[in-house]
mmCIF file of N, CA, C and O in Angstrom:
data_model
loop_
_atom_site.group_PDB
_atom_site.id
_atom_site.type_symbol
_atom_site.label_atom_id
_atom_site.label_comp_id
_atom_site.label_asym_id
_atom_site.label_seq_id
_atom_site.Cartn_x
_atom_site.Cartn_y
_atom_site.Cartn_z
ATOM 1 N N UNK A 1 161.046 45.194 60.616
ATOM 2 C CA UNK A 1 160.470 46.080 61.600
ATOM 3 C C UNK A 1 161.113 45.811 62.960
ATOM 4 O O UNK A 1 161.538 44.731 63.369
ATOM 5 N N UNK A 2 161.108 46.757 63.461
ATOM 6 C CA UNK A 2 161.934 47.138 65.110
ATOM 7 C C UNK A 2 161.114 47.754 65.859
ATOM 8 O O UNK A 2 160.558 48.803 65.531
ATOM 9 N N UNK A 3 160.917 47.015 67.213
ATOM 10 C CA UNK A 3 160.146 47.482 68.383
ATOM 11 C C UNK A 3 161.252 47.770 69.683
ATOM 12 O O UNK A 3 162.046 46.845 69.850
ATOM 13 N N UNK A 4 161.407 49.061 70.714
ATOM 14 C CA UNK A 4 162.057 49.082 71.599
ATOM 15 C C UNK A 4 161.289 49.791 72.437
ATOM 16 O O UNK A 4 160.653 50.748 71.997
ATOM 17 N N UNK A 5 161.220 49.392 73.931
ATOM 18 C CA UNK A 5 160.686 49.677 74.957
ATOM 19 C C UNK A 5 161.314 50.698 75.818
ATOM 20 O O UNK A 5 162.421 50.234 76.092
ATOM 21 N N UNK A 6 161.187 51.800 76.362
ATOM 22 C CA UNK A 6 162.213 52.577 77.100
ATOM 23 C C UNK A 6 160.800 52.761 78.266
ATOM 24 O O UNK A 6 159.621 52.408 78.253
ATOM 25 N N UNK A 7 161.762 53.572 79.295
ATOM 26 C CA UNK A 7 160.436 54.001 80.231
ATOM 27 C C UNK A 7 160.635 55.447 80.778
ATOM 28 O O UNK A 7 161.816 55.747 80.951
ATOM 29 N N UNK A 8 160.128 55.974 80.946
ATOM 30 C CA UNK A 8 160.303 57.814 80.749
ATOM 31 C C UNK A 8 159.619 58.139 81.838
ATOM 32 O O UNK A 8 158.428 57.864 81.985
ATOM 33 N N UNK A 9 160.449 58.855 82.822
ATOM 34 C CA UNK A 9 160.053 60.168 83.930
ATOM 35 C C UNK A 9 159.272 61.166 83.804
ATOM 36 O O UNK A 9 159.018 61.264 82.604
ATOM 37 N N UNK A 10 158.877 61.771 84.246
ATOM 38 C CA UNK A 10 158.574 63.106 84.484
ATOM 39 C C UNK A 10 156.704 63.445 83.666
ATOM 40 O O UNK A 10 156.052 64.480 83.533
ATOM 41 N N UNK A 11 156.505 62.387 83.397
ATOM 42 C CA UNK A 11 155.529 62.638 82.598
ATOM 43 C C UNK A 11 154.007 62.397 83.683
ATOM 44 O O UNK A 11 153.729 61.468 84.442
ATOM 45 N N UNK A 12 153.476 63.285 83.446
ATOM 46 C CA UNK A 12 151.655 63.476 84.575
ATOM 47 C C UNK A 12 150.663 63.748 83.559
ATOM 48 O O UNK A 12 149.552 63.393 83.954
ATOM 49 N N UNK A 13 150.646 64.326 82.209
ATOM 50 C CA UNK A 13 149.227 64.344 81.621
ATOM 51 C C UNK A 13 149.036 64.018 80.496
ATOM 52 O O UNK A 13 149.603 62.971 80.183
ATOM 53 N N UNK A 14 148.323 64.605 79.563
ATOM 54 C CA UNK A 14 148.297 64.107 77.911
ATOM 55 C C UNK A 14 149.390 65.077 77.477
ATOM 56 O O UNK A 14 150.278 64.564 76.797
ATOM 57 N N UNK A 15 149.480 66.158 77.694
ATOM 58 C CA UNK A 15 150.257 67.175 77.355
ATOM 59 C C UNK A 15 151.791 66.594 77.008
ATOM 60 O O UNK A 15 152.468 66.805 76.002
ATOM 61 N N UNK A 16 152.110 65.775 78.210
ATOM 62 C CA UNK A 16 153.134 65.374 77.835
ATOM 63 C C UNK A 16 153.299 64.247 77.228
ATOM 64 O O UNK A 16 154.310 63.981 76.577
ATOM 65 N N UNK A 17 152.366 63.512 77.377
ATOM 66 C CA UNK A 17 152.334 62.390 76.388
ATOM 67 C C UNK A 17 152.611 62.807 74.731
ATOM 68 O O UNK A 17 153.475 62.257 74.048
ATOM 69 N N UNK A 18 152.085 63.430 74.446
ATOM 70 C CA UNK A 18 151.752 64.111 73.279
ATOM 71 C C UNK A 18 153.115 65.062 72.983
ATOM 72 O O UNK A 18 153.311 65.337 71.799
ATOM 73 N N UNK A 19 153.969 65.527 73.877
ATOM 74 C CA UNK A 19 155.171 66.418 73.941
ATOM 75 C C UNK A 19 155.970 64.894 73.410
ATOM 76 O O UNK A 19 156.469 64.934 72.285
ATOM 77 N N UNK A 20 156.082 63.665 74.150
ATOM 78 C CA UNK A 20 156.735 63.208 74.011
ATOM 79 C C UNK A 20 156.977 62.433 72.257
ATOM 80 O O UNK A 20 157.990 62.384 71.560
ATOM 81 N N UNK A 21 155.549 61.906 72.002
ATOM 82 C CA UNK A 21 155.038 61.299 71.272
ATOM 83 C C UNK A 21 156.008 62.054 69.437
ATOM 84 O O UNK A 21 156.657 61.564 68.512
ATOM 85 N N UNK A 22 155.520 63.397 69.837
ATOM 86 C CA UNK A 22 156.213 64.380 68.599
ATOM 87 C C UNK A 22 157.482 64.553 68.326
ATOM 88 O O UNK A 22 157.968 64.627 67.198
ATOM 89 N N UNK A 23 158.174 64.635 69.586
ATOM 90 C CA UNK A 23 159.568 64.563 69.165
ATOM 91 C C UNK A 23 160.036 62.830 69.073
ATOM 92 O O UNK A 23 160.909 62.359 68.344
ATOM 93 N N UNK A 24 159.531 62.408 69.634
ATOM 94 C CA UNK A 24 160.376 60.518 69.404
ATOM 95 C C UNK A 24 159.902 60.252 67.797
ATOM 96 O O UNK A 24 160.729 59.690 67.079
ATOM 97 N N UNK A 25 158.733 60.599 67.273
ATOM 98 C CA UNK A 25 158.241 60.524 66.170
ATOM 99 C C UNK A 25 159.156 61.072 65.112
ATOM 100 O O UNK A 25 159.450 60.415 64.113
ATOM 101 N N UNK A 26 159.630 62.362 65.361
ATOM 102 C CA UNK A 26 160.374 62.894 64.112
ATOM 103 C C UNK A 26 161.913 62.207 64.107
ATOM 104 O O UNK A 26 162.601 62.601 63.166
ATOM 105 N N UNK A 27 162.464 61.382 64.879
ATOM 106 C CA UNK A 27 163.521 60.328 64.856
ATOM 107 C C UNK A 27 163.320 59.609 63.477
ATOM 108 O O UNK A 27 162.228 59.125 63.180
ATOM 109 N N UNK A 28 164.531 59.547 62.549
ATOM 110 C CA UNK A 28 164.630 59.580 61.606
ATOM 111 C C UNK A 28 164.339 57.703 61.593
ATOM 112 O O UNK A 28 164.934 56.895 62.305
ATOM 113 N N UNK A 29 163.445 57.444 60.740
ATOM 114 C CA UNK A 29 163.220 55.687 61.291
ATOM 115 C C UNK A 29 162.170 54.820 61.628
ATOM 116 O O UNK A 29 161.757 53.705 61.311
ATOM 117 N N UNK A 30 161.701 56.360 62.898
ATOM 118 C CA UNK A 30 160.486 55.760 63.602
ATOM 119 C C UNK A 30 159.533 55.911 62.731
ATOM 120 O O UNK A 30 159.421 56.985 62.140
ATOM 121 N N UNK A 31 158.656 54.841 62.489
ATOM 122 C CA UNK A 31 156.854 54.359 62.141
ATOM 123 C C UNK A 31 155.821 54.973 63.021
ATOM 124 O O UNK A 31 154.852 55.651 62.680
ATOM 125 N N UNK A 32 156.166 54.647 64.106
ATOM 126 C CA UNK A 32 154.850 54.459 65.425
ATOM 127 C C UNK A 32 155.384 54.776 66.883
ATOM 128 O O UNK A 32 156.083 54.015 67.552
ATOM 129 N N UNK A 33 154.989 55.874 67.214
ATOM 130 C CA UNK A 33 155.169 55.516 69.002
ATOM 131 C C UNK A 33 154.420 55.722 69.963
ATOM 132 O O UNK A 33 154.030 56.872 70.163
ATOM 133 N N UNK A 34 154.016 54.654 70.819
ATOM 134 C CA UNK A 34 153.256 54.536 71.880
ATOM 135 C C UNK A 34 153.423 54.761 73.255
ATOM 136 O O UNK A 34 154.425 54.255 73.760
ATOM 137 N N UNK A 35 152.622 55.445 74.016
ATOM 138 C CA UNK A 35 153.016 56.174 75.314
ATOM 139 C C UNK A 35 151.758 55.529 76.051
ATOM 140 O O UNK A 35 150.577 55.423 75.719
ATOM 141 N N UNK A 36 152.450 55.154 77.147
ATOM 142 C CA UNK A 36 151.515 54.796 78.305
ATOM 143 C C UNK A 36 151.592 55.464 79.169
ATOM 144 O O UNK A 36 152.590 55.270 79.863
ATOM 145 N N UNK A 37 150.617 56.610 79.626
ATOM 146 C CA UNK A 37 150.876 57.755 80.592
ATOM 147 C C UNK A 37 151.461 56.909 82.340
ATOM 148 O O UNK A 37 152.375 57.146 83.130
ATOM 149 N N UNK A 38 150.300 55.855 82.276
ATOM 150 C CA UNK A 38 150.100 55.480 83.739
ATOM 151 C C UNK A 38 151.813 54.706 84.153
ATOM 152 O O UNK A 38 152.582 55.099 85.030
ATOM 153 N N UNK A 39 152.019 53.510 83.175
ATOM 154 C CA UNK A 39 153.431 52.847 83.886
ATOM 155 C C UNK A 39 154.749 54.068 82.970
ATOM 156 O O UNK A 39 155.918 53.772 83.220
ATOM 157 N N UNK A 40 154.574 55.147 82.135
ATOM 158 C CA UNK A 40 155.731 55.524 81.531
ATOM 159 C C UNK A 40 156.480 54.866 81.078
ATOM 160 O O UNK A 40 157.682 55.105 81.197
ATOM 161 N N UNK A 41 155.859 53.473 80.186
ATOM 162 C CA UNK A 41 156.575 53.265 78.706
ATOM 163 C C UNK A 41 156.049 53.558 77.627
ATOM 164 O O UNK A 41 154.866 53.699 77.315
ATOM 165 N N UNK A 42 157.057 53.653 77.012
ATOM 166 C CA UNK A 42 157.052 54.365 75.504
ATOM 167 C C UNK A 42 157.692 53.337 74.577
ATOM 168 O O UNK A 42 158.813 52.840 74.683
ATOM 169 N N UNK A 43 156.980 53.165 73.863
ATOM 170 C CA UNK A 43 156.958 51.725 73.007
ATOM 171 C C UNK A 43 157.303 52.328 71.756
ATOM 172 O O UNK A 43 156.510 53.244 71.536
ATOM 173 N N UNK A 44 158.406 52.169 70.567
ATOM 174 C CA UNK A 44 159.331 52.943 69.389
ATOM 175 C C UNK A 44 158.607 51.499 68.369
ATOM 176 O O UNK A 44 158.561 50.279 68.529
ATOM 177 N N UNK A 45 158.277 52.166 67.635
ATOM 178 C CA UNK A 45 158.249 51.217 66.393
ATOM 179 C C UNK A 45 159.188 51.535 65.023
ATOM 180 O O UNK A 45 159.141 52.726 64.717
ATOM 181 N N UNK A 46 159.890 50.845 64.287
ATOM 182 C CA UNK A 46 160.678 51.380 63.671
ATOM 183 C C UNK A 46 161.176 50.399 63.031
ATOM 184 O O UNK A 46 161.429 49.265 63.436
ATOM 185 N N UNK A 47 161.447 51.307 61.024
ATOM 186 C CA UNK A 47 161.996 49.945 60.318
ATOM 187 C C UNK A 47 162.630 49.121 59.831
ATOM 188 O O UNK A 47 162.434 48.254 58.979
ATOM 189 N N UNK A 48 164.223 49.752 61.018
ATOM 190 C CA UNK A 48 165.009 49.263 61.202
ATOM 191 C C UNK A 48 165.704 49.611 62.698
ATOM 192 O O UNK A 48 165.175 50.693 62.953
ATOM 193 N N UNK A 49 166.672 49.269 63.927
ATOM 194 C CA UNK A 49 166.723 49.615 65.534
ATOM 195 C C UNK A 49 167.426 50.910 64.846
ATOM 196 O O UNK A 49 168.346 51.148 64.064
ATOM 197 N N UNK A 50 166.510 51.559 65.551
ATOM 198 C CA UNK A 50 167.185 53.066 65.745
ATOM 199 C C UNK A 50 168.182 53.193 67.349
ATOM 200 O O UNK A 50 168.155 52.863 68.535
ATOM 201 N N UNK A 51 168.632 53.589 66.790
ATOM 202 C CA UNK A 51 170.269 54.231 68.087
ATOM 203 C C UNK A 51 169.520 54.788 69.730
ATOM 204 O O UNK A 51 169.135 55.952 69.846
ATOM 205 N N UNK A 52 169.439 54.091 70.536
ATOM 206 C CA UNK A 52 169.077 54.516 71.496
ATOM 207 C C UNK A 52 169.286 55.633 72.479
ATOM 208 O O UNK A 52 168.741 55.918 73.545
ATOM 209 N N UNK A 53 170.292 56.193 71.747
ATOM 210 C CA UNK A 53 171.027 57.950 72.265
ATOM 211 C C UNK A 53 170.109 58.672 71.588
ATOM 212 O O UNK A 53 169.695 59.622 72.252
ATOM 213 N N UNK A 54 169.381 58.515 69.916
ATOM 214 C CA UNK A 54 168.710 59.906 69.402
ATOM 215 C C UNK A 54 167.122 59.049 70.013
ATOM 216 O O UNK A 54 166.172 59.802 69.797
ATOM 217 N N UNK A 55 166.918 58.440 70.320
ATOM 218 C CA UNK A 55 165.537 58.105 71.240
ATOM 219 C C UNK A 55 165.604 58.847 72.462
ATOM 220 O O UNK A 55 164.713 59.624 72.806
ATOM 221 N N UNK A 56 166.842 58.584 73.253
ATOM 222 C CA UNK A 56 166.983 59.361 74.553
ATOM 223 C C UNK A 56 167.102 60.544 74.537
ATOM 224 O O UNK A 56 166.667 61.158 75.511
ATOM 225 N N UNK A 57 167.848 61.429 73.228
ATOM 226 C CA UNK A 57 167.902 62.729 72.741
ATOM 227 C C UNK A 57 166.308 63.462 72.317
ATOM 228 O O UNK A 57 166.056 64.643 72.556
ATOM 229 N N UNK A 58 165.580 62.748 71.821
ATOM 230 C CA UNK A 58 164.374 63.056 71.789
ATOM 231 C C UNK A 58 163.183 62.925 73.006
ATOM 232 O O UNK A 58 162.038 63.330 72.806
ATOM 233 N N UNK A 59 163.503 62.456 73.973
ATOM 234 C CA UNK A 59 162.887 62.168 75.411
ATOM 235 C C UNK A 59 163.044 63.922 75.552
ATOM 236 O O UNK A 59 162.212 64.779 75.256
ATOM 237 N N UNK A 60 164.581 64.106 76.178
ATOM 238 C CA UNK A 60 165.135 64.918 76.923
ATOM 239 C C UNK A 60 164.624 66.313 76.136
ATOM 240 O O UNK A 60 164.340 67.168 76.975
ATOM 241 N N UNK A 61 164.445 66.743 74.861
ATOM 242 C CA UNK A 61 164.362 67.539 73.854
ATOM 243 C C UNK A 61 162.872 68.171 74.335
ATOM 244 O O UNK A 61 162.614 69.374 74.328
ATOM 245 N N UNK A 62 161.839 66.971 74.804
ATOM 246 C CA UNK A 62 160.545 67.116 74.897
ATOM 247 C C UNK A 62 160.492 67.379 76.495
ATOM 248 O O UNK A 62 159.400 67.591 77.022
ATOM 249 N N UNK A 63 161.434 67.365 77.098
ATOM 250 C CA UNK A 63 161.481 67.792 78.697
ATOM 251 C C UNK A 63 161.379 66.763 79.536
ATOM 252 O O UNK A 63 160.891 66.987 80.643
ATOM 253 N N UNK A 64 161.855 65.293 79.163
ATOM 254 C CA UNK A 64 161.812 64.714 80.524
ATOM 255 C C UNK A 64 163.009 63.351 80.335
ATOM 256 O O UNK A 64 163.698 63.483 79.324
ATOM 257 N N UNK A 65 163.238 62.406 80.969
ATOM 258 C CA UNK A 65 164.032 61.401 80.988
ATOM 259 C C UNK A 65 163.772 60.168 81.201
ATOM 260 O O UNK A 65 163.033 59.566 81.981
ATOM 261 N N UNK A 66 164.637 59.822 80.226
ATOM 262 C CA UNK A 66 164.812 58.109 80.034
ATOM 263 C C UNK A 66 165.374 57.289 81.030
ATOM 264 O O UNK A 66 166.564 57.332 81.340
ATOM 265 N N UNK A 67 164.544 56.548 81.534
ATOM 266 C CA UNK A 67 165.338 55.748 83.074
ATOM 267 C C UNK A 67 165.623 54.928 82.275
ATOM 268 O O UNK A 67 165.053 54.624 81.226
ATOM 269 N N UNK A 68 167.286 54.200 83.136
ATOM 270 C CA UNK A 68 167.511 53.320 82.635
ATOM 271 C C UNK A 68 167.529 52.224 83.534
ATOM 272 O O UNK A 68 167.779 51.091 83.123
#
């Protein structure tokens, strides 16, 4: 099992929590992902490291961005 932490912009309600949550989810890999509206991390669970470009591809997909 694989855990990676990213931290994501643009996000203000559940709406997007939930925008985000769906597309990082259908990443071919991911188990589990957790969104913290208030600090904007997004916590990837997964059961093996997924590629951090189709994590960031799935941020951007759902409308917002991956700080790095």
């Amino acid at each position: 099992m694989s855990t990676a932490t990213y931290t994501v912009a643009g996000m203000t309600c559940g709406h997007c929590v939930g925008s985000v949550k769906e597309e990082v989810g259908q990443v071919a890999g991911v188990t589990a992902v957790d969104v913290d509206l208030a600090s904007g991390k997004v916590t990837v669970t997964s059961d093996s490291p997924v590629d951090d470009a189709q994590i960031t591809a799935a941020v951007e997909e759902a409308g917002y961005e991956v700080k790095v």
